[in-house]
Amino acid sequence: MKMGYSSSVALLALLMSIVVLCNGGKTSTYVRNLIEKPVDMPLDSDAFAIPPGYNAPQQVHITQGDLVGQAMIISWVTVDEPGSNEVIYWSDSSLQNFTAEGQVFTYTYYNYTSGFIHHTTITNLEFNTKYYYEVGIGNTTRQFWFITPPEVGLDVPYTFGIIGDLGQTFDSNTTLTHYQNSNGTTLLYVGDLSYADDYPNHDNVRWDTWGRFTERSAAYQPWIWTAGNHEIDFDPQIGETQPFKPFSNRYHTPYEASQSTEPYYYSIKRGSAHIIVLASYSAYGTSTLQYKWLTSELPKVNRTETSWLIVLMHAPWYNSYYNHYMEGEPMRVVFESLFVKYKVDVVFAGHVHAYERSERVSNDKYNITNGICTPVKDISAPVYITNGDGGNLEGLATNMTQPQPSYSAYREASFGHGTLDIKNRTHAYYSWNRNQDGYAVEADKLWLFNRYWNPLDDSTTPIP
Ligand SMILES: *[C@@H]1O[C@H](CO)[C@@H](O)[C@H](O)[C@H]1NC(C)=O
Ligand SMILES: *[C@@H]1O[C@H](CO)[C@@H](O)[C@H](O)[C@H]1NC(C)=O
Ligand SMILES: *[C@@H]1O[C@H](CO)[C@@H](O)[C@H](O)[C@H]1NC(C)=O
Ligand SMILES: *[C@@H]1O[C@H](CO)[C@@H](O)[C@H](O)[C@H]1NC(C)=O
Ligand SMILES: *[C@@H]1O[C@H](CO)[C@@H](O)[C@H](O)[C@H]1NC(C)=O
Ligand SMILES: *[C@@H]1O[C@H](CO)[C@@H](O)[C@H](O)[C@H]1NC(C)=O
Ligand SMILES: *[C@@H]1O[C@H](CO)[C@@H](O)[C@H](O)[C@H]1NC(C)=O
Ligand SMILES: *[C@@H]1O[C@H](CO)[C@@H](O)[C@H](O)[C@H]1NC(C)=O
Ligand SMILES: *[C@@H]1O[C@H](CO)[C@@H](O)[C@H](O)[C@H]1NC(C)=O
Ligand SMILES: [Fe+2]
């Protein structure tokens, strides 16, 4: 597959390097030869294979379970009987096996009844260590592994992946495969998971298939969850009035470790990064709990401990596609000046099914009467990146506002994934990999300079 592409890849690589070098407001000239609406993989597809054996654990996924990376929440689903909540785990150097117990959850949605959803947190893990773990104890056991991050620190190199709006189409499968061939060791997932709600009665069987599809990555490295609109699953017409019911039962987050009161906004530290996850679909006005939480969280960020400050959210603030245009405005108005004040390095969002990267801009001076309402270059501001390009069944957002606004540095309607390779306290290398090129070709790439340790203008840095 990769071989067949080689000559066109070389041509595209040349073309794209020209586009990238001319920094400042590029709409990629890359044209997909097929802009077809993606289709979901069929229920009997290999990507959704049910593991064999009585009550075999399926949909295995892990996420960070504490503030600093010494705990992991292990989650899986069994279907025949509840079975055990026990996780057995050990490292290469451990002289004994450890066990942890968790809890099992079930829910119903319209006429769907979930399997037995297990969540078990394992704690007191050593940093920078490979752990093996087993679930399904007492019935069919399955074994997986993960590697804990290095201890939190100023110059710790660490590579994150970024995927959003993945869904479960053939394109989603390509995105995930390409991500698996990257060096990403933790995935920052910017919301909209299964798209089960696009099916009649939000057919929750598509939540199960999504869990089985993503297991091949999410069982081996933590996926850091952000809630999107497709997680809301609010549908009073079929009697479903508890928002986030499937998502909150299936995907847990370590929100209590950062003193949050809601699973959809929280923070973690990992390597040299302090990562703040915000909730686009929870209240965020100045009198809300999310606002209170964020305003107490930001002063706690210690850039001598975690040099990089990263924010995840679902609905982007800087978006120049017609799709979801200005939807991020209400939140931007509330929080943007804080992002500038606390020197957030980069903000990742999804929602718009395309790719876009902003310049370092801010637009926080407007006060209704003064007319100061244009984004301006601001080297204290974050770079805003939209990675809503995972490949779900709704298809690409292709309709862009014209001309390209000055805040938009690069935009392209293609599927793909991002990686953020933090090198040290001053430098991180960001790249965006479009699916059509195979995983080794970077369509958009740049060095990000840390806003606290290296607050120079990084917008015109030549790419080596
Ligand atoms: C730990 O559990 C694994 C899998 O069940 C087993 O292969 C291994 O022998 C156990 N190690 C110890 C020290 O009991
Ligand atoms: C749920 O209802 C739909 C139609 O209303 C039907 O097609 C489907 O088979 C039902 N599923 C279950 C599990 O009963
Ligand atoms: C499955 O495992 C559970 C928990 O260990 C156990 O209670 C149950 O008897 C097992 N079921 C069968 C059929 O072995
Ligand atoms: C999904 O991707 C995997 C890994 O590349 C591949 O083995 C599998 O056949 C793909 N499945 C579908 C339905 O495309
Ligand atoms: C992953 O890292 C290795 C070693 O640094 C490097 O050679 C390789 O090109 C990287 N792969 C990707 C896809 O960036
Ligand atoms: C910030 O972190 C550094 C390194 O861990 C530590 O020495 C320092 O005391 C911390 N500062 C505060 C205010 O906690
Ligand atoms: C709005 O901004 C203008 C100009 O910056 C200033 O003169 C005015 O007092 C501000 N209004 C309020 C209510 O703060
Ligand atoms: C793009 O969206 C605008 C605003 O909704 C609409 O007027 C225009 O016709 C759209 N263009 C295309 C090509 O769909
Ligand atoms: C930080 O990383 C960048 C990029 O790899 C490198 O050029 C720079 O020398 C590094 N800084 C230090 C202090 O090592
Ligand atoms: Fe969305």
Coordinates of C-alpha atoms and ligand atoms in Angstrom, one line a residue:
M1 CA 0.0 0.0 0.0
K2 CA 2.8 2.4 0.9
M3 CA 4.9 1.3 -2.0
G4 CA 2.2 2.0 -4.6
Y5 CA 2.0 5.6 -3.4
S6 CA 5.7 6.4 -3.5
S7 CA 6.0 8.6 -6.6
S8 CA 2.9 10.6 -5.8
V9 CA 4.1 10.9 -2.2
A10 CA 7.4 12.3 -3.4
L11 CA 5.6 14.9 -5.6
L12 CA 3.3 15.8 -2.8
A13 CA 6.1 16.1 -0.3
L14 CA 7.8 18.6 -2.7
L15 CA 4.6 20.5 -3.2
M16 CA 3.8 20.6 0.5
S17 CA 7.3 21.8 1.5
I18 CA 6.7 24.8 -0.8
V19 CA 3.4 25.5 0.8
V20 CA 4.8 25.3 4.3
L21 CA 7.8 27.5 3.7
C22 CA 5.6 30.3 2.6
N23 CA 4.2 30.8 6.1
G24 CA 1.2 32.9 6.8
G25 CA -2.3 32.1 5.7
K26 CA -2.1 29.1 3.4
T27 CA -5.0 27.2 2.1
S28 CA -3.4 24.0 1.0
T29 CA -3.4 23.5 -2.7
Y30 CA -3.6 19.7 -2.1
V31 CA -6.7 18.4 -3.7
R32 CA -8.0 15.0 -2.7
N33 CA -8.8 13.0 -5.8
L34 CA -11.9 11.5 -4.1
I35 CA -14.0 13.6 -1.9
E36 CA -16.5 10.8 -1.1
K37 CA -18.6 10.6 2.0
P38 CA -16.8 8.1 4.3
V39 CA -18.8 5.0 5.2
D40 CA -18.8 3.1 8.5
M41 CA -17.1 -0.2 8.5
P42 CA -19.7 -3.0 8.5
L43 CA -20.6 -4.7 11.8
D44 CA -18.8 -7.9 10.8
S45 CA -15.6 -6.1 9.8
D46 CA -12.3 -7.4 11.2
A47 CA -11.8 -4.0 13.0
F48 CA -14.7 -4.9 15.3
A49 CA -13.8 -8.6 15.9
I50 CA -15.1 -10.0 19.1
P51 CA -12.3 -11.7 21.1
P52 CA -13.0 -15.5 21.4
G53 CA -13.7 -17.3 24.7
Y54 CA -16.3 -17.3 27.4
N55 CA -16.9 -13.8 28.7
A56 CA -13.7 -12.5 27.1
P57 CA -12.9 -8.9 27.9
Q58 CA -13.4 -6.6 25.0
Q59 CA -13.1 -2.8 24.3
V60 CA -10.1 -2.6 26.6
H61 CA -8.9 0.9 27.0
I62 CA -6.7 2.8 29.5
T63 CA -6.4 6.4 30.6
Q64 CA -4.2 8.2 33.2
G65 CA -5.6 7.6 36.6
D66 CA -4.0 10.3 38.8
L67 CA -2.3 13.7 38.5
V68 CA 1.2 12.8 37.5
G69 CA 1.1 9.4 35.7
Q70 CA 1.7 6.8 38.4
A71 CA -1.9 5.4 38.1
M72 CA -3.9 4.0 35.2
I73 CA -7.6 3.5 34.9
I74 CA -8.1 0.1 33.1
S75 CA -11.5 -0.3 31.5
W76 CA -13.1 -3.2 29.6
V77 CA -16.4 -4.8 28.8
T78 CA -17.7 -8.3 29.4
V79 CA -20.9 -9.6 27.9
D80 CA -21.8 -13.0 29.2
E81 CA -21.7 -12.3 33.0
P82 CA -20.2 -9.6 35.1
G83 CA -17.1 -11.6 35.9
S84 CA -14.3 -10.2 37.9
N85 CA -13.3 -6.5 38.3
E86 CA -9.8 -7.6 39.1
V87 CA -6.7 -6.5 37.2
I88 CA -3.5 -8.4 37.7
Y89 CA -0.3 -6.5 36.8
W90 CA 3.4 -6.6 37.0
S91 CA 6.5 -5.1 35.6
D92 CA 9.6 -6.9 34.2
S93 CA 11.5 -6.2 37.4
S94 CA 8.7 -6.9 39.9
L95 CA 9.2 -10.0 42.0
Q96 CA 5.5 -10.5 42.5
N97 CA 2.2 -9.8 40.8
F98 CA -0.1 -7.0 42.0
T99 CA -3.9 -7.0 41.9
A100 CA -6.4 -4.2 42.0
E101 CA -10.2 -4.3 42.3
G102 CA -12.6 -1.9 40.6
Q103 CA -16.2 -1.5 39.9
V104 CA -18.7 -2.7 37.2
F105 CA -21.3 -0.5 35.6
T106 CA -24.3 -1.1 33.3
Y107 CA -26.8 1.2 31.7
T108 CA -29.7 1.1 29.3
Y109 CA -30.4 3.4 26.4
Y110 CA -33.8 3.3 24.7
N111 CA -34.0 -0.5 23.9
Y112 CA -30.3 -1.2 24.3
T113 CA -28.7 -2.8 27.4
S114 CA -25.0 -2.4 27.8
G115 CA -22.5 -5.1 28.7
F116 CA -20.7 -5.1 32.0
I117 CA -18.4 -2.1 31.9
H118 CA -15.5 -2.5 34.3
H119 CA -13.2 0.3 35.6
T120 CA -10.3 -0.5 37.8
T121 CA -7.6 1.9 38.8
I122 CA -4.1 0.6 39.4
T123 CA -1.9 2.8 41.5
N124 CA 1.7 3.2 42.8
L125 CA 3.2 2.6 39.5
E126 CA 6.9 3.3 38.9
F127 CA 7.7 5.9 36.4
N128 CA 9.2 5.0 33.0
T129 CA 8.4 1.3 33.4
K130 CA 6.7 -1.3 31.2
Y131 CA 3.8 -2.9 32.9
Y132 CA 1.8 -6.0 31.8
Y133 CA -1.8 -6.4 32.8
E134 CA -4.5 -9.0 32.6
V135 CA -8.2 -8.7 32.7
G136 CA -11.0 -11.3 32.5
I137 CA -9.7 -13.1 35.6
G138 CA -11.7 -16.3 36.3
N139 CA -13.0 -16.6 32.8
T140 CA -11.1 -15.8 29.6
T141 CA -8.1 -13.7 30.4
R142 CA -6.4 -11.3 28.0
Q143 CA -3.0 -9.7 28.5
F144 CA -1.9 -6.2 27.5
W145 CA 0.9 -3.8 28.4
F146 CA 1.7 -0.1 28.6
I147 CA 4.7 2.1 29.5
T148 CA 4.4 4.7 32.3
P149 CA 5.7 8.2 31.5
P150 CA 9.0 9.5 33.0
E151 CA 8.6 11.5 36.2
V152 CA 7.1 14.9 35.6
G153 CA 10.0 17.4 34.8
L154 CA 11.0 20.5 33.0
D155 CA 13.0 19.0 30.1
V156 CA 11.4 15.6 29.8
P157 CA 11.0 14.6 26.1
Y158 CA 7.6 13.2 25.4
T159 CA 5.5 12.6 22.2
F160 CA 1.8 13.0 22.2
G161 CA -0.6 12.2 19.4
I162 CA -3.7 14.2 18.6
I163 CA -6.9 12.7 17.1
G164 CA -10.4 14.1 17.0
D165 CA -13.8 13.2 15.6
L166 CA -12.6 9.7 14.7
G167 CA -15.8 7.7 14.2
Q168 CA -15.5 4.2 12.7
T169 CA -15.3 4.4 8.9
F170 CA -12.7 2.9 6.6
D171 CA -11.0 6.4 6.8
S172 CA -11.0 6.2 10.6
N173 CA -9.2 2.9 10.3
T174 CA -6.6 4.5 8.2
T175 CA -6.1 7.4 10.6
L176 CA -5.7 5.0 13.5
T177 CA -3.2 2.8 11.6
H178 CA -1.1 5.9 10.7
Y179 CA -1.2 7.1 14.3
Q180 CA 0.0 3.7 15.4
N181 CA 2.9 4.0 13.1
S182 CA 3.9 7.4 14.7
N183 CA 6.0 7.7 17.8
G184 CA 3.0 9.0 19.9
T185 CA 2.9 7.4 23.3
T186 CA -0.2 9.1 24.7
L187 CA -3.1 10.2 22.7
L188 CA -4.8 13.5 23.3
Y189 CA -8.4 12.8 22.0
V190 CA -10.2 16.0 21.3
G191 CA -13.8 14.7 21.4
D192 CA -16.5 13.0 19.3
L193 CA -15.8 9.3 19.6
S194 CA -18.2 6.7 18.1
Y195 CA -20.9 8.8 16.3
A196 CA -23.4 6.2 17.5
D197 CA -25.9 9.0 17.7
D198 CA -26.0 9.3 14.0
Y199 CA -27.8 5.9 13.9
P200 CA -31.5 5.5 14.7
N201 CA -32.1 5.7 18.4
H202 CA -28.4 6.4 18.9
D203 CA -27.8 2.6 18.3
N204 CA -25.4 2.0 21.2
V205 CA -24.1 -1.2 19.4
R206 CA -21.9 1.4 17.6
W207 CA -20.4 2.4 20.9
D208 CA -19.4 -1.2 21.4
T209 CA -17.9 -1.5 17.9
W210 CA -16.0 1.7 18.5
G211 CA -14.5 0.3 21.7
R212 CA -13.4 -2.8 19.9
F213 CA -12.0 -0.8 17.0
T214 CA -9.9 1.5 19.2
E215 CA -8.6 -1.2 21.5
R216 CA -5.6 -2.0 19.4
S217 CA -4.2 1.4 20.5
A218 CA -6.2 2.4 23.5
A219 CA -5.3 -0.8 25.5
Y220 CA -1.6 -0.1 25.2
Q221 CA -1.4 3.7 25.7
P222 CA -3.6 6.1 27.5
W223 CA -6.1 8.1 25.5
I224 CA -6.9 11.4 27.3
W225 CA -10.6 12.1 26.8
T226 CA -12.3 15.3 25.9
A227 CA -16.1 15.3 25.6
G228 CA -17.6 16.4 22.3
N229 CA -21.2 17.0 21.2
H230 CA -21.6 13.4 19.9
E231 CA -21.1 12.3 23.5
I232 CA -24.2 14.2 24.8
D233 CA -26.7 11.6 23.6
F234 CA -29.6 13.7 24.9
D235 CA -32.8 12.6 23.2
P236 CA -36.0 13.3 25.0
Q237 CA -38.1 12.0 22.1
I238 CA -37.0 8.5 23.0
G239 CA -36.9 9.2 26.7
E240 CA -33.2 9.7 27.1
T241 CA -32.7 12.8 29.2
Q242 CA -29.5 12.0 31.1
P243 CA -26.7 13.8 29.1
F244 CA -23.5 11.9 28.4
K245 CA -25.0 8.6 29.6
P246 CA -23.1 6.2 27.3
F247 CA -19.8 8.2 27.4
S248 CA -19.7 8.7 31.1
N249 CA -20.4 5.0 31.8
R250 CA -17.8 3.8 29.3
Y251 CA -15.0 6.4 29.6
H252 CA -13.8 7.5 33.0
T253 CA -11.4 10.4 33.6
P254 CA -9.2 11.2 36.7
Y255 CA -11.0 14.5 37.3
E256 CA -11.0 14.2 41.1
A257 CA -7.2 14.2 41.1
S258 CA -7.2 17.8 39.9
Q259 CA -10.1 18.9 42.3
S260 CA -12.6 19.0 39.5
T261 CA -16.2 18.2 40.3
E262 CA -17.2 17.0 36.8
P263 CA -15.6 14.3 34.6
Y264 CA -15.5 16.5 31.5
Y265 CA -13.0 19.1 32.7
Y266 CA -9.8 18.2 34.5
S267 CA -6.1 18.3 34.2
I268 CA -3.2 15.9 34.2
K269 CA 0.6 16.3 34.2
R270 CA 2.5 13.9 32.0
G271 CA 6.2 14.2 31.2
S272 CA 6.9 18.0 30.8
A273 CA 3.3 18.8 30.0
H274 CA 0.5 20.2 32.1
I275 CA -2.7 19.3 30.1
I276 CA -6.0 21.0 30.8
V277 CA -9.1 19.5 29.4
L278 CA -12.1 21.8 29.0
A279 CA -15.7 21.0 28.4
S280 CA -17.3 22.7 25.5
Y281 CA -20.7 21.3 26.5
S282 CA -20.7 22.1 30.2
A283 CA -21.4 25.5 31.5
Y284 CA -18.4 27.9 31.5
G285 CA -19.7 31.4 32.2
T286 CA -18.1 33.4 35.0
S287 CA -20.4 32.1 37.7
T288 CA -20.0 28.4 36.8
L289 CA -18.1 25.6 38.4
Q290 CA -16.0 25.1 35.3
Y291 CA -14.9 28.8 35.4
K292 CA -14.1 28.5 39.2
W293 CA -12.1 25.3 38.6
L294 CA -10.1 26.8 35.7
T295 CA -9.3 30.0 37.5
S296 CA -8.0 28.1 40.4
E297 CA -6.2 25.6 38.2
L298 CA -4.2 28.0 36.1
P299 CA -2.3 29.6 38.9
K300 CA -1.2 26.1 40.1
V301 CA 0.6 25.4 36.8
N302 CA 4.3 25.4 37.7
R303 CA 6.3 26.0 34.5
T304 CA 9.5 25.0 36.3
E305 CA 7.9 21.6 36.8
T306 CA 5.9 21.2 33.7
S307 CA 7.3 23.6 31.0
W308 CA 4.5 23.0 28.5
L309 CA 0.9 24.1 29.0
I310 CA -1.6 22.4 26.6
V311 CA -5.3 22.8 26.5
L312 CA -7.8 20.4 24.9
M313 CA -11.4 21.3 24.0
H314 CA -13.9 20.1 21.4
A315 CA -15.3 23.3 19.7
P316 CA -12.4 25.4 18.3
W317 CA -12.2 29.2 19.0
Y318 CA -10.3 30.0 15.8
N319 CA -12.0 28.3 12.8
S320 CA -12.3 29.7 9.3
Y321 CA -14.6 27.0 7.9
Y322 CA -18.3 27.7 7.5
N323 CA -18.9 24.5 9.4
H324 CA -19.4 25.4 13.1
Y325 CA -18.2 28.9 12.3
M326 CA -18.1 31.0 15.5
E327 CA -19.5 28.2 17.7
G328 CA -16.4 28.5 19.9
E329 CA -17.0 32.3 20.5
P330 CA -19.0 32.2 23.8
M331 CA -16.2 30.2 25.5
R332 CA -13.4 32.3 23.9
V333 CA -14.9 35.4 25.3
V334 CA -14.8 34.0 28.8
F335 CA -11.4 32.3 28.8
E336 CA -9.2 33.8 26.2
S337 CA -7.5 36.5 28.3
L338 CA -6.6 33.8 30.8
F339 CA -4.9 31.7 28.1
V340 CA -2.8 34.7 27.2
K341 CA -2.1 35.7 30.8
Y342 CA -0.9 32.2 31.7
K343 CA 0.9 31.7 28.4
V344 CA -0.8 28.5 27.1
D345 CA 1.5 27.1 24.4
V346 CA -1.0 25.3 22.2
V347 CA -4.8 24.5 22.2
F348 CA -6.1 21.4 20.4
A349 CA -9.7 21.2 19.4
G350 CA -11.8 19.0 17.0
H351 CA -15.5 19.4 15.9
V352 CA -14.8 20.9 12.5
H353 CA -14.1 17.9 10.2
A354 CA -10.9 19.2 8.7
Y355 CA -7.5 20.5 9.6
E356 CA -6.5 24.1 10.6
R357 CA -3.7 25.8 12.4
S358 CA -3.8 29.4 13.6
E359 CA -1.1 32.0 14.0
R360 CA -0.4 33.2 17.6
V361 CA -3.4 35.6 17.9
S362 CA -5.7 37.0 20.5
N363 CA -9.0 38.9 20.4
D364 CA -9.8 39.7 23.9
K365 CA -10.0 43.5 24.0
Y366 CA -13.6 44.0 22.9
N367 CA -16.0 45.3 25.5
I368 CA -19.2 46.0 23.5
T369 CA -18.6 49.7 23.0
N370 CA -15.0 50.1 22.0
G371 CA -15.1 48.4 18.6
I372 CA -11.8 46.6 19.2
C373 CA -12.9 43.2 17.9
T374 CA -10.3 42.0 15.4
P375 CA -7.8 39.2 16.1
V376 CA -4.3 40.6 16.4
K377 CA -0.9 38.9 16.4
D378 CA 0.0 38.2 20.0
I379 CA 3.2 36.3 20.8
S380 CA 1.9 35.5 24.3
A381 CA -1.1 33.7 22.8
P382 CA -1.4 30.0 22.1
V383 CA -1.4 28.4 18.6
Y384 CA -4.9 27.0 18.0
I385 CA -5.0 23.7 16.1
T386 CA -8.2 22.0 14.9
N387 CA -7.8 18.2 14.5
G388 CA -11.4 17.3 13.7
D389 CA -10.1 15.2 10.9
G390 CA -10.2 11.7 12.2
G391 CA -12.5 10.5 9.4
N392 CA -16.0 9.9 10.8
L393 CA -19.1 9.1 8.6
E394 CA -20.3 12.7 8.4
G395 CA -17.6 13.6 5.9
L396 CA -15.1 16.5 5.5
A397 CA -15.9 20.1 6.0
T398 CA -14.8 21.6 2.7
N399 CA -16.4 25.0 2.6
M400 CA -13.9 27.6 3.8
T401 CA -14.5 31.3 4.4
Q402 CA -12.9 33.4 1.8
P403 CA -10.4 35.1 1.8
Q404 CA -8.5 33.1 4.4
P405 CA -8.5 35.3 7.5
S406 CA -5.2 36.5 8.8
Y407 CA -5.5 34.4 12.0
S408 CA -5.5 31.2 9.9
A409 CA -2.0 29.9 9.1
Y410 CA -2.8 26.7 7.4
R411 CA -6.0 24.9 6.5
E412 CA -6.9 21.8 4.6
A413 CA -9.9 19.6 4.2
S414 CA -8.3 16.2 4.6
F415 CA -8.3 13.4 7.2
G416 CA -5.3 12.9 9.3
H417 CA -3.7 13.1 12.8
G418 CA -1.3 15.3 14.6
T419 CA 1.8 14.6 16.8
L420 CA 3.4 16.9 19.3
D421 CA 7.0 15.9 20.0
I422 CA 8.2 17.8 23.0
K423 CA 12.0 18.0 23.0
N424 CA 12.9 20.0 26.0
R425 CA 11.6 23.2 27.8
T426 CA 12.1 25.4 24.8
H427 CA 11.2 23.4 21.7
A428 CA 8.4 21.1 20.5
Y429 CA 8.0 19.8 17.0
Y430 CA 4.4 19.6 15.8
S431 CA 3.4 17.8 12.6
W432 CA 0.1 17.0 10.9
N433 CA 0.0 13.9 8.8
R434 CA -2.7 13.6 6.2
N435 CA -4.0 10.2 5.5
Q436 CA -3.5 10.2 1.7
D437 CA 0.2 10.4 2.0
G438 CA 1.0 7.4 4.2
Y439 CA 2.1 7.9 7.7
A440 CA 5.6 9.2 7.0
V441 CA 4.7 12.4 5.2
E442 CA 4.1 15.5 7.2
A443 CA 1.8 18.0 5.4
D444 CA 2.0 20.8 8.0
K445 CA 4.9 21.0 10.5
L446 CA 6.6 23.6 12.6
W447 CA 8.7 24.1 15.7
L448 CA 6.7 25.5 18.5
F449 CA 8.6 27.6 20.9
N450 CA 7.6 27.4 24.6
R451 CA 5.7 30.6 25.6
Y452 CA 7.3 30.6 29.1
W453 CA 10.9 29.6 28.4
N454 CA 11.3 30.7 24.8
P455 CA 8.7 33.4 24.1
L456 CA 10.1 34.4 20.7
D457 CA 8.0 34.7 17.5
D458 CA 7.9 31.1 16.1
S459 CA 5.6 31.8 13.2
T460 CA 8.2 32.3 10.6
T461 CA 10.7 29.8 11.7
P462 CA 12.1 28.0 8.7
I463 CA 11.6 24.3 8.7
P464 CA 14.9 22.3 8.6
Ligands
LIG1 C1 2.2 -13.0 37.2 O1 1.1 -13.3 36.3 C2 1.5 -13.8 35.0 C3 0.2 -14.0 34.2 O2 -0.8 -14.6 34.9 C4 2.2 -15.1 35.2 O3 2.7 -15.5 33.9 C5 3.4 -14.9 36.1 O4 4.1 -16.1 36.3 C6 3.0 -14.3 37.4 N1 4.2 -13.9 38.1 C7 4.4 -14.1 39.4 C8 5.7 -13.7 40.0 O5 3.6 -14.7 40.1
LIG2 C1 -34.5 -1.5 19.1 O1 -35.5 -0.9 18.3 C2 -35.2 -0.9 16.9 C3 -36.4 -0.2 16.2 O2 -37.1 0.6 17.0 C4 -35.1 -2.3 16.4 O3 -34.7 -2.2 15.0 C5 -34.0 -3.0 17.2 O4 -33.9 -4.3 16.7 C6 -34.3 -2.9 18.6 N1 -33.1 -3.5 19.4 C7 -33.2 -4.3 20.4 C8 -32.0 -4.7 21.1 O5 -34.3 -4.6 20.8
LIG3 C1 -16.3 -16.2 35.6 O1 -15.5 -15.5 36.6 C2 -16.2 -15.2 37.7 C3 -15.2 -14.3 38.5 O2 -14.0 -14.9 38.8 C4 -16.5 -16.4 38.5 O3 -17.3 -16.1 39.6 C5 -17.4 -17.3 37.6 O4 -17.7 -18.5 38.2 C6 -16.7 -17.5 36.2 N1 -17.7 -18.2 35.4 C7 -17.5 -19.4 34.9 C8 -18.5 -19.9 34.0 O5 -16.4 -20.0 35.1
LIG4 C1 -8.3 -1.7 9.5 O1 -6.9 -1.5 9.6 C2 -6.2 -2.7 10.0 C3 -4.7 -2.3 10.2 O2 -4.2 -1.6 9.1 C4 -6.3 -3.7 8.9 O3 -5.7 -4.9 9.3 C5 -7.8 -4.0 8.7 O4 -8.0 -5.0 7.7 C6 -8.6 -2.8 8.4 N1 -10.0 -3.1 8.4 C7 -10.8 -2.6 7.5 C8 -12.2 -3.0 7.6 O5 -10.5 -1.8 6.7
LIG5 C1 10.1 7.8 15.4 O1 11.3 7.9 16.0 C2 12.4 7.4 15.4 C3 13.6 7.5 16.3 O2 13.7 8.8 16.7 C4 12.6 8.1 14.0 O3 13.7 7.5 13.3 C5 11.3 7.9 13.2 O4 11.4 8.6 12.0 C6 10.1 8.4 14.0 N1 8.9 8.1 13.3 C7 8.0 8.9 12.9 C8 6.8 8.4 12.1 O5 8.1 10.1 13.1
LIG6 C1 7.7 24.5 41.0 O1 8.4 23.3 40.7 C2 9.7 23.3 41.1 C3 10.4 22.0 40.5 O2 9.6 20.9 40.9 C4 9.9 23.3 42.6 O3 11.2 23.4 42.9 C5 9.2 24.6 43.0 O4 9.2 24.7 44.5 C6 7.7 24.7 42.5 N1 7.2 26.0 42.9 C7 6.1 26.1 43.5 C8 5.6 27.5 43.7 O5 5.5 25.1 44.0
LIG7 C1 -14.5 49.9 26.9 O1 -13.2 50.2 26.3 C2 -13.0 51.6 26.1 C3 -11.8 51.8 25.3 O2 -10.8 50.9 25.6 C4 -13.0 52.3 27.4 O3 -12.9 53.7 27.3 C5 -14.4 52.0 28.1 O4 -14.3 52.6 29.4 C6 -14.6 50.5 28.2 N1 -15.9 50.3 28.8 C7 -16.1 49.6 29.9 C8 -17.5 49.4 30.4 O5 -15.2 49.0 30.5
LIG8 C1 -20.5 27.7 1.8 O1 -21.3 28.2 2.9 C2 -21.9 29.4 2.6 C3 -22.5 29.9 3.9 O2 -23.4 28.9 4.4 C4 -22.9 29.3 1.5 O3 -23.4 30.5 1.2 C5 -22.1 28.8 0.2 O4 -23.1 28.5 -0.8 C6 -21.4 27.5 0.6 N1 -20.6 27.1 -0.6 C7 -20.5 25.8 -1.0 C8 -19.6 25.6 -2.2 O5 -21.1 24.9 -0.5
LIG9 C1 16.0 21.9 22.8 O1 15.7 21.2 21.7 C2 16.0 21.9 20.5 C3 15.4 21.1 19.3 O2 15.8 19.7 19.4 C4 17.5 22.0 20.3 O3 17.8 22.7 19.2 C5 18.0 22.8 21.6 O4 19.4 22.9 21.5 C6 17.5 22.1 22.8 N1 17.9 22.9 24.0 C7 18.7 22.4 24.9 C8 19.0 23.4 26.0 O5 19.1 21.3 24.9
FE10 FE -18.3 17.7 17.2

